[in-house]
PDB file of C-alpha atoms in Angstrom:
ATOM      1  CA  MET A   1     103.990  71.485 131.392  1.00 84.00           C
ATOM      2  CA  ASN A   2     102.310  68.177 129.789  1.00 91.00           C
ATOM      3  CA  ARG A   3     101.878  65.378 131.738  1.00 92.00           C
ATOM      4  CA  SER A   4     103.919  63.027 128.833  1.00 94.00           C
ATOM      5  CA  ARG A   5     107.008  65.721 129.601  1.00 96.00           C
ATOM      6  CA  PHE A   6     106.563  64.935 133.001  1.00 95.00           C
ATOM      7  CA  VAL A   7     106.893  61.373 132.897  1.00 96.00           C
ATOM      8  CA  GLY A   8     110.324  61.573 130.540  1.00 97.00           C
ATOM      9  CA  LEU A   9     111.706  63.855 133.128  1.00 97.00           C
ATOM     10  CA  ALA A  10     111.109  61.138 135.698  1.00 97.00           C
ATOM     11  CA  PHE A  11     112.830  58.148 133.730  1.00 98.00           C
ATOM     12  CA  ALA A  12     115.627  60.788 132.988  1.00 98.00           C
ATOM     13  CA  ALA A  13     115.927  61.062 136.757  1.00 97.00           C
ATOM     14  CA  PHE A  14     115.443  57.587 137.891  1.00 97.00           C
ATOM     15  CA  GLY A  15     118.158  57.236 134.647  1.00 98.00           C
ATOM     16  CA  LEU A  16     120.797  60.163 136.714  1.00 98.00           C
ATOM     17  CA  VAL A  17     120.975  57.770 139.800  1.00 97.00           C
ATOM     18  CA  PHE A  18     121.956  54.428 137.854  1.00 98.00           C
ATOM     19  CA  LEU A  19     124.108  56.359 135.751  1.00 98.00           C
ATOM     20  CA  SER A  20     125.513  57.785 138.898  1.00 97.00           C
ATOM     21  CA  PHE A  21     125.890  54.638 140.185  1.00 97.00           C
ATOM     22  CA  ILE A  22     127.470  53.147 137.493  1.00 97.00           C
ATOM     23  CA  VAL A  23     130.003  55.744 137.444  1.00 97.00           C
ATOM     24  CA  ARG A  24     130.780  55.275 141.070  1.00 97.00           C
ATOM     25  CA  GLY A  25     131.351  51.270 140.571  1.00 96.00           C
ATOM     26  CA  THR A  26     133.449  51.451 137.589  1.00 97.00           C
ATOM     27  CA  THR A  27     135.952  54.945 138.470  1.00 97.00           C
ATOM     28  CA  ARG A  28     136.614  52.083 141.333  1.00 96.00           C
ATOM     29  CA  LEU A  29     137.814  50.453 139.476  1.00 96.00           C
ATOM     30  CA  VAL A  30     140.799  51.943 138.696  1.00 96.00           C
ATOM     31  CA  ALA A  31     140.751  54.749 141.075  1.00 96.00           C
ATOM     32  CA  PRO A  32     140.202  55.254 144.696  1.00 96.00           C
ATOM     33  CA  TYR A  33     136.995  55.684 146.213  1.00 95.00           C
ATOM     34  CA  GLU A  34     137.385  59.622 146.819  1.00 96.00           C
ATOM     35  CA  VAL A  35     137.853  60.032 143.199  1.00 97.00           C
ATOM     36  CA  ALA A  36     134.627  57.573 142.574  1.00 96.00           C
ATOM     37  CA  VAL A  37     132.451  59.639 144.968  1.00 96.00           C
ATOM     38  CA  MET A  38     133.668  63.123 143.234  1.00 97.00           C
ATOM     39  CA  LEU A  39     132.963  62.051 140.075  1.00 96.00           C
ATOM     40  CA  SER A  40     129.527  60.555 140.687  1.00 97.00           C
ATOM     41  CA  ALA A  41     128.491  62.945 143.302  1.00 97.00           C
ATOM     42  CA  PRO A  42     127.167  65.427 140.224  1.00 97.00           C
ATOM     43  CA  ILE A  43     125.359  63.690 138.583  1.00 97.00           C
ATOM     44  CA  LEU A  44     123.325  62.666 141.647  1.00 97.00           C
ATOM     45  CA  PHE A  45     122.821  65.620 142.865  1.00 98.00           C
ATOM     46  CA  VAL A  46     120.869  66.629 139.563  1.00 98.00           C
ATOM     47  CA  ALA A  47     119.185  63.658 139.414  1.00 98.00           C
ATOM     48  CA  ALA A  48     117.883  64.578 143.345  1.00 98.00           C
ATOM     49  CA  ALA A  49     117.617  68.246 142.830  1.00 98.00           C
ATOM     50  CA  LEU A  50     115.032  67.267 139.248  1.00 98.00           C
ATOM     51  CA  LEU A  51     113.299  64.956 141.589  1.00 97.00           C
ATOM     52  CA  VAL A  52     112.544  67.719 144.417  1.00 98.00           C
ATOM     53  CA  GLY A  53     111.370  69.741 141.050  1.00 97.00           C
ATOM     54  CA  LEU A  54     109.320  66.975 139.784  1.00 97.00           C
ATOM     55  CA  VAL A  55     107.168  66.320 143.459  1.00 97.00           C
ATOM     56  CA  THR A  56     107.117  69.880 143.740  1.00 96.00           C
ATOM     57  CA  LEU A  57     105.190  70.519 140.180  1.00 95.00           C
ATOM     58  CA  ALA A  58     103.354  67.093 141.268  1.00 95.00           C
ATOM     59  CA  ALA A  59     102.040  68.321 144.393  1.00 96.00           C
ATOM     60  CA  LEU A  60     101.085  72.025 142.837  1.00 95.00           C
ATOM     61  CA  ASP A  61      98.780  69.679 140.585  1.00 93.00           C
ATOM     62  CA  VAL A  62      97.169  67.802 142.876  1.00 95.00           C
ATOM     63  CA  THR A  63      96.597  70.707 144.646  1.00 95.00           C
ATOM     64  CA  GLY A  64      95.053  72.674 142.168  1.00 93.00           C
ATOM     65  CA  ILE A  65      97.492  75.798 142.056  1.00 93.00           C
ATOM     66  CA  ARG A  66      99.780  74.648 138.739  1.00 93.00           C
ATOM     67  CA  PRO A  67      97.389  71.951 136.874  1.00 92.00           C
ATOM     68  CA  MET A  68      99.524  70.056 134.552  1.00 87.00           C
ATOM     69  CA  GLU A  69      98.264  70.056 130.724  1.00 83.00           C
TER      70      GLU A  69
END
């Protein structure tokens, strides 16, 4: 993975976190809180998984085990 793709994925992860909050807030306008959480949680979990993967790749790059291109 090259560094520009890594940065793009990091921006995508933070965008997904932002989207999760937007979905939760707008859904609360028309539905109960539980429904809003149920709709926004998968987006937040995908963002969290992406961030965990990126942190792992960054740690592998820093240690020299798998350098980025």
